[in-house]
Coordinates of C-alpha atoms and ligand atoms in Angstrom, one line a residue:
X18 CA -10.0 -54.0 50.5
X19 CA -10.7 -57.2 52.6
X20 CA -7.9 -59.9 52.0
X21 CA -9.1 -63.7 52.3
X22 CA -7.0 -64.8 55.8
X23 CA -7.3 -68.7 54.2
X24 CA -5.1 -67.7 50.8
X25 CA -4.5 -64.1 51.5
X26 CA -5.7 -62.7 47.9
X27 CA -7.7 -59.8 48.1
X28 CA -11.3 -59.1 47.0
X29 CA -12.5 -57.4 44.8
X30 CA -14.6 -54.1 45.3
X31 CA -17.6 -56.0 43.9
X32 CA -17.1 -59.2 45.6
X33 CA -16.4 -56.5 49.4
X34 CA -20.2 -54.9 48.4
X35 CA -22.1 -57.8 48.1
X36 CA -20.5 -59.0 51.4
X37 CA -21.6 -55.7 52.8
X38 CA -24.7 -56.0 52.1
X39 CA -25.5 -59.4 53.3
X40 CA -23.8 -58.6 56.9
X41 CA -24.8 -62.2 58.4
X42 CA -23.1 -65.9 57.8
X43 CA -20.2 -66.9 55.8
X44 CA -19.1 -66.1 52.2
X45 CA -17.0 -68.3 50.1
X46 CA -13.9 -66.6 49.3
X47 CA -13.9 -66.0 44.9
X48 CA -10.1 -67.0 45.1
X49 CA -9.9 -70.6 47.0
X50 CA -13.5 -71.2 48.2
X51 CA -13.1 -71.0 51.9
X52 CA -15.6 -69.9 53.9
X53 CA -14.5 -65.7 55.7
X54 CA -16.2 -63.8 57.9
X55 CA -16.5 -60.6 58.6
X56 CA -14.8 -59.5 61.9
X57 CA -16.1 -58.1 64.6
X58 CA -13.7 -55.0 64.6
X59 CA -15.3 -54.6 60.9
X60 CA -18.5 -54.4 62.7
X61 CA -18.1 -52.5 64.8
X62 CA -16.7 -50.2 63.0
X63 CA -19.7 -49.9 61.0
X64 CA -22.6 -49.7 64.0
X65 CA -20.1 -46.6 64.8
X66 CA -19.8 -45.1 61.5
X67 CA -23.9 -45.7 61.3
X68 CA -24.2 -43.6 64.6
X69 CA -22.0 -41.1 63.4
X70 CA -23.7 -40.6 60.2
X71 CA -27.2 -40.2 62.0
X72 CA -25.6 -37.8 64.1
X73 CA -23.9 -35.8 61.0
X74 CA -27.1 -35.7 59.4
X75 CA -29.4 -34.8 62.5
X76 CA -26.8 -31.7 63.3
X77 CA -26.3 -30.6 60.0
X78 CA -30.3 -30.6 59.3
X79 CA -30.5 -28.6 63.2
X80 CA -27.4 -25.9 61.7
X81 CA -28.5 -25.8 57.9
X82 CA -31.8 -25.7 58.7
X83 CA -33.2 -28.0 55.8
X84 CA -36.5 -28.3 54.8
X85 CA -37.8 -31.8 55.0
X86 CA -37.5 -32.8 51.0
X87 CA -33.6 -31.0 51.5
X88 CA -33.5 -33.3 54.3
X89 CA -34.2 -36.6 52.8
X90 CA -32.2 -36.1 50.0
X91 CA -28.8 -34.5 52.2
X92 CA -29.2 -38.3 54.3
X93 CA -29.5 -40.1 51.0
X94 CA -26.7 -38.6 50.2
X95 CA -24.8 -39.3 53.2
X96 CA -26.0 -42.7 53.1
X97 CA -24.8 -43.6 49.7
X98 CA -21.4 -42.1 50.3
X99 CA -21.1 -44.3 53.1
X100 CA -22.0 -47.3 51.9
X101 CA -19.4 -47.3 49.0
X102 CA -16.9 -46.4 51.5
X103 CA -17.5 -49.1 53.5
X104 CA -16.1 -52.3 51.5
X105 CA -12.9 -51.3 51.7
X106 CA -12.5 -50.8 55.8
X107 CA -13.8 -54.4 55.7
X108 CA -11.2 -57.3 57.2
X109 CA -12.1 -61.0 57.1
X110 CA -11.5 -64.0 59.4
X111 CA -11.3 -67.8 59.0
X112 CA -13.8 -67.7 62.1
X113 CA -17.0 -66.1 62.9
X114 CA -16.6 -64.2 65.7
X115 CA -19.4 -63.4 68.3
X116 CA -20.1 -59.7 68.4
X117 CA -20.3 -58.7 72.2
Ligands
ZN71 ZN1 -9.3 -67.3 49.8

């Protein structure tokens, strides 16, 4: 789970999904009020999890041989599983970091 680098108490699951979600800007840490931000490890992270997932999906569908309803639901799937994974790889910074 991320931990708050300002007063080093970690967030909750929750609090990690929200922040998730809204990938952009600062959000006030639920402990002390200071503003974190995501890191751009974190991110990166995730643009290569995304790529990996599309490429899971796209083999799988080529060596399963779904049909396009099985299809849709298998990335669905995948997607979902991801995304509740994906809170707790999450580290925070007092700064926001430019990505490249
Ligand atoms: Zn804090």
């Amino acid at each position: 789970m991320p931990v708050c680098q300002n007063c080093h108490q970690k967030w909750s699951y929750s609090k990690a999904f929200k922040r998730i979600m809204w990938f952009n800007g600062a959000m006030e840490c639920p402990h002390c009020g200071e503003k974190q931000y995501v890191t751009k490890n974190t991110r990166k992270r995730s643009a290569t999890l995304s790529g990996l997932i599309s490429f899971i999906v796209i083999f799988s569908v080529i060596i399963l041989d779904f049909s396009l309803t099985g299809t849709a639901i298998f990335a669905a799937l995948v997607a979902i599983i991801a995304i509740m994974i994906m809170p707790a790889g999450v580290r925070l910074s007092n700064n926001d970091e430019p990505l490249w």
